[in-house]
């Protein structure tokens, strides 16, 4: 699904361990054993997993996330590690992610056949972090939803399309070619951090051809697309399990099964172009996929959920394919215990059905919930309360169910009859760079198979600078330097009286506060330590995104730092203390003022400003027109 859960419904209606280790015990390709179970080396591999929507841009160091926000005081690679650590400690072993950046600034493919090295490195990092923790990653190669990395974007690039409607995608030869080119680039990618070619990396559990293919009233187009792509993918990669990535709707061709569709047989699901049984009857597919979105599908009914899962289990058994419930979620529209309990009921049903099948030798191998929220993450605008519609936090009762389920699934991982360990030998050993010497000093400032890629500790969030210090990456190392207005050695910085004075001038008390003062840059001046550093290398000349990742007006670093740090209720700005920047969020239509309309007040002048328009942060005395437009680009 998209991070905007509601969009699904709308569309449907409109359409209708240690880094150094080389012998990690579970570093084998997931395979299918003689019993039809997933196996990881010599043990069965029943799993419990989760979806991580923005994993690739997190790995790349995105300064802003468009789904749940970054927690304060964390960089996105740090968040990615934190989430994986939590997953491991809770027994989760599979992460499902998109094999591309999902937001325009973080596009993997920027134009047909052109790929962003930064974003690819984000995926490299994500995979290598998963490898270090023994997590397997299930990756979707393209998305039916959203433009970036999606079907509609590819269709837009195609020169052979009959028209631009979504439904043309699956039969358009040009789009098919663009898809194949992307798939080939991704599968052939060599991970810069561990030297593994993706097609030979056992960290990858398998591939989804596409996330949730939908083609309104064109089932044949989807079917022929699958029939063409399965052998193509298999020709590129014989190591990994291949699947579709579909929700698993039944079509009107099969009225008996269609009764288990959402809203029974009269539903929109009949005409979305899928047919679970038919689609999966393609030689080369290794496992079947299903999703379950009771709210988005307008059927938040426990009986529906049970029937839906059981029907797919029966059909997967008939097809003799393992089955994975790749996505399931349940809205919690507010923080009340009643809605949380309701979510728990639905999660319990999912886990009961999955466990029953897995324990009895049925086809179900695991489920992945949507989605985990780390401490301090806030849901995107339009998703109601702070946890978003689907966020599961550790303190939620739902998390207990997740952990119990993970433990049950792990308990099923007994000896597998057919040990498949041969392939792991094909992946290169990963070198330990921890003793690399930089100018005679041992350190871990480099990584990669040859220990020659500089680690940007500031972006990784490993430098440990004080939150009021600028982190600056250097070859093989980094420096921490206190902000202007602060004194100290960089790992510890104390505010001077200047800071207090600035705070009094520009920041009011209460819930609405002025973020930055007149003519201020929300960034530091180029001469200040830690001036803008967008590790994703995003540059956008589009006027509609003016202000994205910060405008470039002149200011004093103290004022900006103070203002941005304290402007917590005004979410137009995002201050990242590790990157030492204050960012205006990129997309004014969706990211500014999360969840509510916020006004910001200038304590000095008593003027109220709308947080929705960054220009309004300028003080009255300076007409906006006299200010120069933001200068975009890199200031590394
Ligand atoms: C961020 O770090 C600063 C300084 O260490 C601390 O005062 C603040 O509470 C932190 N914020 C959060 C949300 O942890
Ligand atoms: C960053 O962007 C510039 C300009 O588009 C490009 O030349 C450069 O290769 C990019 N760097 C990386 C690491 O992607
Ligand atoms: C479909 O549903 C309608 C009404 O809900 C019912 O009358 C009809 O018999 C159903 N058809 C099938 C094939 O189940
Ligand atoms: C699967 O496809 C084969 C032909 O490839 C066909 O004979 C068979 O009936 C199909 N099975 C189903 C369940 O559609
Ligand atoms: C290593 O020494 C070279 C030459 O003196 C210098 O340019 C470089 O900055 C040094 N690197 C580090 C990490 O100190
Ligand atoms: C920095 O200063 C703090 C506080 O004085 C001290 O505890 C810490 O050891 C210092 N760190 C370094 C790297 O000098
Ligand atoms: C920024 O401010 C300084 C001091 O007021 C001034 O000298 C400089 O020209 C300004 N820079 C820009 C780009 O306006």
XYZ file of C-alpha atoms and ligand atoms in Angstrom:
734
model
C 0.000 0.000 0.000
C 1.004 3.581 -0.110
C 1.803 5.425 3.083
C -1.524 7.065 2.539
C -3.773 4.173 3.397
C -6.902 6.005 2.399
C -5.651 6.417 -1.166
C -6.107 2.712 -1.722
C -9.781 2.941 -1.190
C -10.062 6.073 -3.273
C -8.184 4.531 -6.147
C -10.211 1.415 -5.970
C -13.396 3.367 -6.032
C -12.252 5.645 -8.826
C -11.168 2.770 -10.926
C -12.953 0.731 -9.639
C 25.846 -9.768 14.342
C 29.013 -8.400 13.808
C 29.889 -6.735 10.564
C 33.082 -8.624 10.390
C 31.662 -12.113 10.530
C 31.946 -14.185 7.450
C 30.221 -17.294 8.705
C 26.915 -15.969 10.056
C 24.892 -19.077 10.715
C 21.805 -18.132 8.769
C 23.544 -16.621 5.781
C 21.893 -18.966 3.306
C 19.442 -18.388 0.526
C 15.941 -19.077 1.671
C 14.832 -22.115 -0.302
C 11.913 -24.515 -0.359
C 12.504 -27.894 1.209
C 11.001 -31.288 0.453
C 8.051 -30.583 2.727
C 7.259 -27.417 0.803
C 8.468 -25.277 3.701
C 10.835 -22.344 3.536
C 14.267 -23.375 4.713
C 17.297 -21.377 5.729
C 20.265 -23.703 5.456
C 19.382 -26.776 7.469
C 16.512 -25.303 9.447
C 12.986 -24.519 8.472
C 12.193 -20.858 8.107
C 8.786 -19.915 9.431
C 8.890 -16.236 10.170
C 7.254 -13.208 11.602
C 8.002 -9.953 9.810
C 7.170 -6.327 9.271
C 6.976 -3.812 6.435
C 9.399 -0.923 6.236
C 8.101 1.455 3.647
C 10.971 3.965 3.448
C 13.899 1.669 4.180
C 15.905 2.644 1.111
C 15.810 6.391 1.691
C 16.516 5.828 5.345
C 19.642 3.948 4.356
C 20.578 6.836 2.063
C 20.344 9.350 4.905
C 17.118 11.123 3.916
C 16.793 14.199 6.094
C 12.997 14.050 5.927
C 10.716 11.024 5.816
C 7.318 11.336 4.239
C 5.661 8.559 6.152
C 6.193 8.556 9.901
C 8.655 11.300 10.785
C 12.191 10.850 11.970
C 12.390 10.784 15.743
C 14.107 13.831 17.206
C 17.863 13.529 17.537
C 18.114 10.711 15.032
C 19.342 10.471 11.497
C 17.503 8.159 9.160
C 20.247 5.487 8.997
C 20.215 5.532 12.781
C 16.455 4.994 12.762
C 16.843 2.116 10.335
C 19.345 0.449 12.655
C 17.157 1.122 15.665
C 14.141 -0.473 13.987
C 16.144 -3.517 12.938
C 17.564 -3.862 16.438
C 14.078 -3.737 17.911
C 12.905 -6.287 15.381
C 15.706 -8.672 16.244
C 15.141 -8.345 19.966
C 11.460 -9.103 19.404
C 12.112 -12.150 17.252
C 11.139 -10.683 13.873
C 13.250 -12.060 11.049
C 11.804 -10.692 7.797
C 11.551 -7.100 6.648
C 9.549 -6.302 3.536
C 10.577 -3.162 1.688
C 10.415 -1.457 -1.664
C 13.542 -1.841 -3.809
C 13.556 1.891 -4.572
C 13.067 5.258 -2.901
C 9.381 6.052 -2.560
C 9.529 9.858 -2.543
C 10.438 12.138 -5.456
C 13.592 13.452 -3.798
C 14.807 9.921 -3.277
C 14.015 8.346 -6.609
C 16.252 5.406 -7.471
C 15.550 5.738 -11.174
C 15.624 9.404 -12.035
C 14.934 8.967 -15.738
C 14.759 5.772 -17.792
C 17.922 3.819 -17.167
C 19.472 6.527 -14.948
C 19.971 5.552 -11.337
C 20.952 7.582 -8.326
C 24.121 6.177 -6.813
C 23.193 7.698 -3.473
C 19.866 5.911 -3.353
C 21.399 2.659 -4.524
C 23.875 3.017 -1.658
C 20.926 3.500 0.645
C 19.619 0.118 -0.475
C 23.127 -1.340 -0.134
C 23.306 -0.054 3.418
C 19.845 -1.348 4.285
C 20.746 -4.806 2.977
C 24.087 -4.859 4.724
C 22.568 -3.814 8.040
C 19.993 -6.584 7.632
C 22.795 -9.037 6.852
C 24.617 -8.098 10.029
C 21.529 -8.904 12.052
C 20.443 -12.077 10.259
C 17.295 -10.362 8.939
C 15.965 -11.478 5.559
C 14.556 -8.833 3.233
C 11.621 -9.309 0.884
C 11.795 -6.687 -1.856
C 9.180 -5.369 -4.282
C 10.717 -4.285 -7.578
C 8.097 -1.739 -8.561
C 4.925 -0.300 -7.118
C 1.432 -0.094 -8.511
C 0.865 2.961 -6.308
C 2.581 6.291 -6.058
C 4.553 7.835 -8.809
C 8.127 7.521 -7.669
C 9.336 4.018 -8.381
C 5.879 3.239 -9.640
C 4.021 1.966 -12.619
C 2.652 5.342 -13.696
C 6.110 6.843 -13.770
C 7.340 4.078 -16.067
C 4.291 4.475 -18.246
C 5.072 8.180 -18.497
C 8.539 7.331 -19.755
C 7.343 4.866 -22.342
C 7.221 5.917 -25.972
C 4.868 3.159 -27.055
C 1.961 3.727 -24.700
C -1.426 4.148 -26.306
C -2.459 6.602 -23.560
C -1.381 7.525 -20.071
C -4.017 5.734 -18.087
C -2.744 3.336 -15.474
C -4.475 0.431 -17.189
C -2.178 0.720 -20.221
C 0.885 -0.137 -18.198
C 0.640 -3.896 -18.094
C 0.258 -4.395 -21.822
C 2.476 -1.548 -23.030
C 5.679 -2.943 -24.599
C 7.684 0.178 -23.767
C 6.712 0.012 -20.104
C 7.563 -3.665 -20.002
C 10.974 -2.849 -21.388
C 11.545 -0.109 -18.815
C 10.497 -2.520 -16.070
C 12.923 -5.165 -17.286
C 15.720 -2.643 -17.478
C 15.076 -1.589 -13.880
C 14.835 -5.169 -12.669
C 18.074 -5.975 -14.385
C 19.815 -2.945 -12.841
C 18.617 -3.843 -9.353
C 19.375 -7.556 -9.548
C 22.768 -6.859 -11.078
C 23.699 -4.200 -8.517
C 26.861 -4.929 -6.547
C 26.571 -3.785 -2.957
C 29.350 -1.274 -2.313
C 29.540 -2.197 1.357
C 29.853 -5.954 1.125
C 30.628 -6.654 -2.510
C 27.614 -8.875 -3.017
C 25.642 -8.789 -6.215
C 21.972 -8.504 -5.248
C 21.093 -11.594 -7.242
C 23.671 -13.483 -5.154
C 22.908 -11.991 -1.763
C 21.279 -14.447 0.653
C 20.066 -11.538 2.796
C 17.337 -11.119 0.198
C 14.536 -13.568 0.934
C 12.967 -13.077 -2.452
C 11.372 -10.691 -4.909
C 7.905 -9.378 -5.494
C 7.478 -8.595 -9.188
C 5.331 -5.650 -8.181
C 3.545 -4.361 -5.136
C -0.219 -4.804 -5.561
C -0.772 -4.857 -9.344
C -4.152 -3.418 -10.246
C -5.642 -3.180 -13.700
C -9.284 -2.200 -13.763
C -11.207 -4.635 -15.942
C -8.038 -5.857 -17.616
C -7.151 -9.199 -15.995
C -5.561 -10.505 -19.174
C -3.058 -7.655 -19.179
C -1.889 -8.482 -15.664
C -1.748 -12.184 -16.435
C 0.321 -11.788 -19.584
C 2.593 -9.315 -17.781
C 3.240 -11.873 -15.049
C 3.804 -14.575 -17.644
C 6.430 -12.432 -19.332
C 8.168 -11.172 -16.194
C 8.503 -14.450 -14.295
C 10.854 -16.117 -16.801
C 12.696 -12.836 -17.272
C 13.388 -12.497 -13.556
C 14.340 -16.160 -13.337
C 16.831 -15.659 -16.148
C 18.506 -12.923 -14.104
C 18.370 -14.622 -10.749
C 18.103 -18.325 -10.092
C 18.950 -17.976 -6.402
C 15.989 -16.182 -4.934
C 12.372 -17.041 -4.442
C 10.064 -15.197 -6.796
C 6.518 -14.051 -6.122
C 3.969 -11.591 -7.458
C 3.278 -9.239 -4.548
C -0.469 -9.055 -5.141
C -3.273 -8.737 -2.613
C -4.868 -11.905 -3.934
C -8.337 -10.851 -5.060
C -10.603 -13.309 -6.814
C -12.350 -12.351 -10.028
C -15.868 -12.836 -11.271
C -14.582 -15.750 -13.344
C -14.679 -17.733 -10.136
C -17.947 -16.851 -8.351
C -17.482 -19.402 -5.596
C -14.146 -18.016 -4.506
C -15.247 -14.445 -5.193
C -17.553 -14.748 -2.203
C -14.486 -14.481 0.008
C -13.442 -11.198 -1.606
C -13.866 -8.059 0.467
C -17.554 -7.082 0.575
C -18.365 -10.495 -0.802
C -19.024 -10.993 -4.479
C -20.462 -7.602 -5.274
C -17.234 -5.797 -4.545
C -14.864 -3.671 -6.517
C -12.236 -6.348 -5.947
C -13.719 -8.471 -8.744
C -12.732 -5.969 -11.389
C -9.241 -5.017 -10.205
C -7.640 -7.384 -12.688
C -6.343 -9.929 -10.206
C -7.271 -13.537 -9.781
C -5.295 -15.251 -7.071
C -5.538 -18.754 -8.464
C -5.097 -17.852 -12.112
C -2.231 -15.389 -11.477
C -0.315 -17.926 -9.436
C -0.709 -20.688 -11.972
C 2.471 -19.526 -13.711
C 5.483 -21.750 -13.753
C 8.476 -20.185 -12.011
C 6.621 -18.543 -9.149
C 8.010 -19.942 -5.902
C 5.464 -18.723 -3.423
C 2.073 -17.066 -3.407
C 1.357 -13.672 -1.854
C -1.657 -12.169 -0.182
C -2.368 -8.926 1.668
C -5.112 -8.056 4.076
C -6.465 -4.527 4.561
C -9.793 -4.814 6.265
C -10.371 -1.067 6.630
C -9.093 0.083 3.253
C -11.174 -2.608 1.636
C -14.277 -1.454 3.463
C -14.784 -4.793 5.158
C -13.525 -4.466 8.720
C -15.226 -7.640 9.701
C -13.667 -10.524 11.572
C -15.499 -13.154 9.562
C -14.277 -11.640 6.342
C -10.695 -11.679 7.605
C -10.866 -15.346 8.626
C -12.512 -16.435 5.408
C -10.108 -14.380 3.321
C -7.045 -15.987 4.905
C -8.485 -19.511 4.908
C -9.486 -19.332 1.255
C -5.948 -18.373 0.279
C -4.486 -21.102 2.426
C -6.736 -23.640 0.713
C -5.862 -22.303 -2.724
C -2.133 -22.151 -2.059
C -2.329 -25.776 -0.931
C -4.129 -26.601 -4.171
C -1.437 -24.768 -6.142
C 1.242 -26.490 -4.039
C 2.841 -23.123 -3.320
C 4.016 -21.734 -0.004
C 1.996 -18.677 1.004
C 3.069 -15.404 2.607
C 0.707 -12.828 4.085
C 2.952 -9.932 3.159
C 0.924 -7.038 4.493
C -1.734 -6.767 7.113
C -2.820 -3.789 9.154
C -5.677 -2.450 11.200
C -6.559 1.187 11.692
C -6.299 2.771 15.044
C -7.898 6.104 14.368
C -7.207 7.522 17.779
C -5.223 6.491 20.809
C -8.155 5.066 22.738
C -7.886 1.652 24.267
C -11.104 0.625 22.504
C -9.624 1.036 19.039
C -6.381 -0.530 20.190
C -8.293 -3.529 21.450
C -10.058 -3.795 18.156
C -6.713 -3.824 16.411
C -5.565 -6.545 18.776
C -8.598 -8.635 17.847
C -7.751 -8.412 14.168
C -4.063 -9.082 14.744
C -5.008 -12.091 16.854
C -7.111 -13.516 14.060
C -4.283 -13.087 11.570
C -1.780 -14.725 13.882
C -4.139 -17.570 14.835
C -4.784 -18.403 11.196
C -1.128 -18.126 10.217
C 0.018 -20.277 13.128
C -2.674 -22.890 12.571
C -1.615 -23.344 8.968
C 2.092 -23.326 9.749
C 1.748 -25.826 12.591
C -0.334 -28.252 10.584
C 1.926 -28.444 7.559
C -0.209 -25.978 5.599
C 1.212 -23.524 3.071
C 1.426 -20.391 5.248
C 5.034 -19.501 6.073
C 4.733 -16.107 7.666
C 3.077 -12.709 7.894
C 4.404 -9.160 7.928
C 2.470 -6.454 9.726
C 2.157 -2.802 8.749
C 3.822 -1.026 10.513
C 6.273 -0.386 13.342
C 6.691 3.096 14.818
C 9.845 3.762 16.787
C 9.841 6.003 19.829
C 9.387 9.618 18.742
C 8.081 8.913 15.225
C 4.955 10.846 14.314
C 2.412 9.804 11.726
C 2.035 11.713 8.456
C -0.532 14.405 7.897
C -3.940 13.008 7.170
C -3.489 9.955 9.325
C -5.209 11.306 12.364
C -3.435 10.928 15.629
C 0.282 10.828 16.305
C 0.785 7.110 15.724
C -0.671 7.294 12.252
C -3.395 4.917 11.244
C -1.261 1.816 11.373
C 1.636 2.566 13.678
C 2.396 -0.105 16.261
C 4.626 1.066 19.082
C 6.448 -0.997 21.599
C 4.257 0.233 24.418
C 1.075 -0.828 22.570
C -0.670 -4.020 23.599
C -0.431 -5.068 19.942
C 3.334 -5.292 20.304
C 2.877 -8.106 22.810
C 0.930 -10.064 20.190
C 3.655 -9.411 17.635
C 6.292 -10.763 19.990
C 4.290 -13.829 20.990
C 3.632 -14.645 17.378
C 7.297 -14.254 16.494
C 8.177 -16.684 19.237
C 5.618 -19.248 18.049
C 6.891 -19.046 14.479
C 10.503 -19.365 15.579
C 9.538 -22.431 17.576
C 8.567 -24.158 14.324
C 12.043 -23.806 12.870
C 13.176 -27.343 13.366
C 15.684 -29.287 11.291
C 14.832 -29.269 7.628
C 14.969 -32.517 5.702
C 16.819 -30.956 2.806
C 19.813 -28.894 3.803
C 20.443 -26.256 1.187
C 23.661 -24.581 2.170
C 25.651 -24.851 -1.019
C 24.859 -21.466 -2.404
C 26.093 -19.412 0.481
C 29.641 -20.169 -0.552
C 29.154 -18.075 -3.663
C 28.916 -14.818 -1.786
C 32.136 -13.006 -1.052
C 33.344 -12.786 2.494
C 32.827 -9.431 4.136
C 35.973 -7.729 5.238
C 36.502 -6.383 8.702
C 37.592 -2.742 8.377
C 37.673 -2.045 12.090
C 41.436 -2.043 12.204
C 41.897 0.162 9.161
C 44.501 2.764 9.924
C 43.958 6.372 9.002
C 47.198 8.333 9.094
C 48.590 5.836 11.519
C 45.558 5.762 13.789
C 43.322 2.721 13.953
C 39.683 3.509 13.343
C 36.494 2.460 11.663
C 36.179 5.464 9.418
C 36.225 3.370 6.250
C 34.117 0.501 4.977
C 33.563 -1.630 1.891
C 35.252 -4.749 0.555
C 38.512 -2.830 0.302
C 37.955 -0.660 3.369
C 38.238 2.412 1.186
C 34.768 3.971 1.317
C 34.672 6.823 3.754
C 31.917 6.535 6.351
C 29.986 9.736 6.886
C 29.559 9.397 10.637
C 27.400 12.514 10.725
C 24.795 11.034 8.414
C 25.065 7.582 9.940
C 24.462 9.076 13.351
C 27.490 7.407 14.892
C 29.607 10.485 15.621
C 28.203 11.263 19.042
C 28.473 15.029 18.707
C 26.462 17.090 21.171
C 23.050 18.063 19.848
C 24.228 21.674 19.897
C 27.327 20.897 17.900
C 28.017 20.679 14.210
C 29.229 17.365 12.945
C 31.510 17.511 9.969
C 32.669 14.480 8.108
C 36.345 14.205 7.197
C 38.204 11.486 5.318
C 38.330 8.604 7.754
C 36.823 10.574 10.580
C 34.693 13.511 11.689
C 34.775 16.567 13.869
C 32.256 17.931 16.353
C 32.209 21.687 16.796
C 29.848 23.573 19.087
C 27.384 25.882 17.362
C 27.913 29.566 17.463
C 26.619 30.681 20.812
C 27.740 27.496 22.528
C 31.047 26.602 24.104
C 32.631 23.228 24.693
C 34.563 20.464 23.008
C 31.869 19.270 20.623
C 30.766 16.192 22.515
C 29.607 18.489 25.266
C 28.473 22.057 24.539
C 27.096 24.681 26.892
C 24.819 27.534 25.848
C 26.170 31.042 26.326
C 24.025 33.994 27.315
C 23.598 34.853 23.612
C 21.401 31.856 23.203
C 19.076 32.910 25.956
C 18.839 36.378 24.487
C 17.975 35.026 21.050
C 15.427 32.656 22.452
C 13.723 35.517 24.247
C 13.612 37.606 21.119
C 12.248 35.099 18.737
C 10.482 32.348 20.539
C 7.235 32.754 22.358
C 5.927 30.416 24.975
C 2.901 28.274 24.524
C 2.049 25.957 21.730
C 2.579 28.300 18.818
C 6.058 29.595 18.297
C 7.907 31.434 15.654
C 10.225 29.162 13.825
C 12.654 31.498 12.159
C 12.881 35.229 12.044
C 12.839 37.640 9.183
C 15.151 37.037 6.320
C 16.467 34.068 8.115
C 17.796 31.108 6.472
C 16.483 27.999 8.056
C 19.941 26.740 7.327
C 23.296 27.923 8.396
C 25.309 30.307 6.296
C 27.788 28.526 4.048
C 30.620 29.505 6.313
C 29.048 28.033 9.423
C 30.040 24.564 10.461
C 27.661 21.963 9.216
C 25.992 24.126 6.617
C 23.430 22.229 4.671
C 24.283 18.683 3.980
C 21.675 16.712 2.166
C 23.218 13.275 1.817
C 20.609 12.221 -0.684
C 22.038 14.691 -3.181
C 18.588 15.994 -3.925
C 18.377 19.035 -6.112
C 15.084 20.256 -7.408
C 14.552 23.289 -9.550
C 10.797 22.979 -9.503
C 9.269 26.215 -8.200
C 6.452 24.265 -6.609
C 8.948 22.730 -4.250
C 10.563 26.035 -3.443
C 11.672 25.827 0.117
C 12.135 22.104 0.021
C 14.997 21.170 2.294
C 15.522 24.702 3.339
C 15.686 28.055 1.761
C 18.887 29.930 1.643
C 18.372 33.299 3.239
C 20.915 34.895 5.433
C 20.836 34.379 9.125
C 22.790 33.856 12.229
C 23.349 30.280 13.164
C 22.342 30.817 16.746
C 18.988 32.225 15.857
C 18.238 29.472 13.465
C 19.348 26.719 15.768
C 17.382 28.039 18.677
C 14.318 28.780 16.664
C 14.220 25.448 14.965
C 14.932 23.442 18.071
C 12.164 25.092 19.983
C 9.601 25.237 17.240
C 8.343 21.814 18.101
C 4.695 22.570 17.539
C 5.337 24.040 14.147
C 6.146 21.116 11.970
C 6.946 23.025 8.828
C 10.505 22.756 10.021
C 12.499 19.756 10.831
C 15.656 20.233 12.781
C 18.147 17.457 12.667
C 20.829 17.921 15.274
C 23.133 15.349 13.778
C 23.028 16.975 10.398
C 22.924 20.357 12.139
C 20.333 21.647 9.827
C 16.921 22.986 10.016
C 14.931 21.796 7.061
C 11.755 23.122 5.650
C 9.767 20.121 4.675
C 9.683 19.364 1.028
C 6.097 19.101 0.012
C 3.922 21.928 1.272
C 0.756 20.055 0.374
C 1.392 17.108 2.604
C 4.140 17.724 5.055
C 3.734 21.062 6.614
C 1.859 21.261 9.864
C 1.287 17.600 10.380
C -2.130 16.610 11.446
C -3.472 20.092 12.062
C -3.320 23.654 10.947
C -0.792 25.340 13.099
C -0.187 29.005 13.456
C 3.106 30.349 14.605
C 3.424 33.512 16.568
C 6.248 35.969 16.673
C 6.720 36.962 20.291
C 8.217 40.291 19.409
C 5.611 41.466 16.949
C 2.625 39.412 17.947
C 2.097 38.450 14.343
C 0.560 35.108 13.572
C 1.857 33.109 10.688
C 0.487 30.152 8.901
C 2.814 27.211 9.061
C 1.561 26.079 5.725
C 3.520 28.674 3.796
C 7.130 29.068 4.534
C 7.278 32.526 3.060
C 5.096 33.758 5.854
C 7.894 33.255 8.270
C 9.336 36.514 7.018
C 8.808 39.453 9.267
C 6.353 42.092 8.106
C 8.963 44.793 7.649
C 10.658 42.818 4.922
C 8.343 42.253 1.972
C 8.752 38.764 0.646
C 9.235 40.069 -2.878
C 12.476 41.798 -1.971
C 14.051 38.572 -0.880
C 15.936 36.429 -3.289
C 14.549 33.028 -4.093
C 16.108 30.148 -2.327
C 19.290 28.881 -3.867
C 19.179 25.183 -4.310
C 21.931 22.730 -4.664
C 24.510 21.096 -2.578
C 26.534 22.789 0.061
C 28.475 19.814 1.264
C 17.524 15.586 21.931
O 18.792 15.845 22.512
C 18.806 16.923 23.433
C 20.206 17.137 23.917
O 20.802 15.931 24.239
C 17.861 16.624 24.592
O 17.810 17.727 25.459
C 16.484 16.365 24.035
O 15.643 15.968 25.088
C 16.527 15.260 23.017
N 15.206 15.071 22.459
C 14.592 13.911 22.496
C 13.208 13.913 21.973
O 15.117 12.908 22.921
C 24.982 14.150 -7.066
O 24.374 14.924 -8.073
C 25.256 15.381 -9.074
C 24.477 16.300 -9.987
O 23.285 15.693 -10.384
C 25.875 14.188 -9.789
O 26.785 14.622 -10.748
C 26.597 13.325 -8.762
O 27.089 12.161 -9.379
C 25.652 12.918 -7.644
N 26.390 12.208 -6.627
C 25.982 11.046 -6.154
C 26.828 10.441 -5.097
O 24.954 10.499 -6.529
C -23.715 -12.477 -4.914
O -24.363 -11.704 -3.925
C -25.738 -11.528 -4.165
C -26.284 -10.579 -3.145
O -25.341 -10.266 -2.169
C -26.440 -12.876 -4.134
O -27.809 -12.705 -4.393
C -25.817 -13.782 -5.180
O -26.352 -15.081 -5.092
C -24.337 -13.861 -4.983
N -23.777 -14.600 -6.095
C -22.872 -15.521 -5.917
C -22.389 -16.186 -7.150
O -22.440 -15.822 -4.827
C -3.128 -23.871 -14.814
O -2.630 -23.754 -16.117
C -2.703 -24.922 -16.863
C -2.118 -24.658 -18.231
O -0.846 -24.074 -18.095
C -4.129 -25.375 -16.997
O -4.164 -26.614 -17.673
C -4.746 -25.516 -15.634
O -6.108 -25.792 -15.754
C -4.581 -24.255 -14.854
N -5.087 -24.422 -13.518
C -5.854 -23.532 -12.931
C -6.286 -23.844 -11.537
O -6.178 -22.482 -13.453
C 45.897 12.269 6.698
O 47.025 12.990 6.324
C 46.864 13.760 5.143
C 48.198 14.358 4.791
O 48.774 14.949 5.907
C 45.821 14.813 5.395
O 45.601 15.555 4.232
C 44.539 14.140 5.807
O 43.554 15.114 6.134
C 44.762 13.246 6.996
N 43.550 12.527 7.289
C 43.052 12.469 8.513
C 41.789 11.705 8.681
O 43.588 13.010 9.466
C 34.317 17.005 26.449
O 33.921 17.703 27.584
C 33.194 16.944 28.540
C 32.703 17.858 29.614
O 33.750 18.675 30.047
C 34.048 15.810 29.039
O 33.340 15.002 29.946
C 34.483 14.947 27.872
O 35.366 13.945 28.280
C 35.150 15.810 26.809
N 35.358 14.981 25.640
C 36.470 15.019 24.950
C 36.520 14.129 23.741
O 37.384 15.735 25.250
C 24.635 37.812 4.843
O 24.804 38.723 5.888
C 26.083 39.316 5.933
C 26.173 40.198 7.179
O 25.004 40.897 7.367
C 26.315 40.097 4.631
O 27.606 40.667 4.635
C 26.172 39.153 3.460
O 26.287 39.849 2.259
C 24.837 38.454 3.497
N 24.771 37.441 2.479
C 23.751 37.321 1.657
C 23.818 36.213 0.666
O 22.782 38.040 1.688
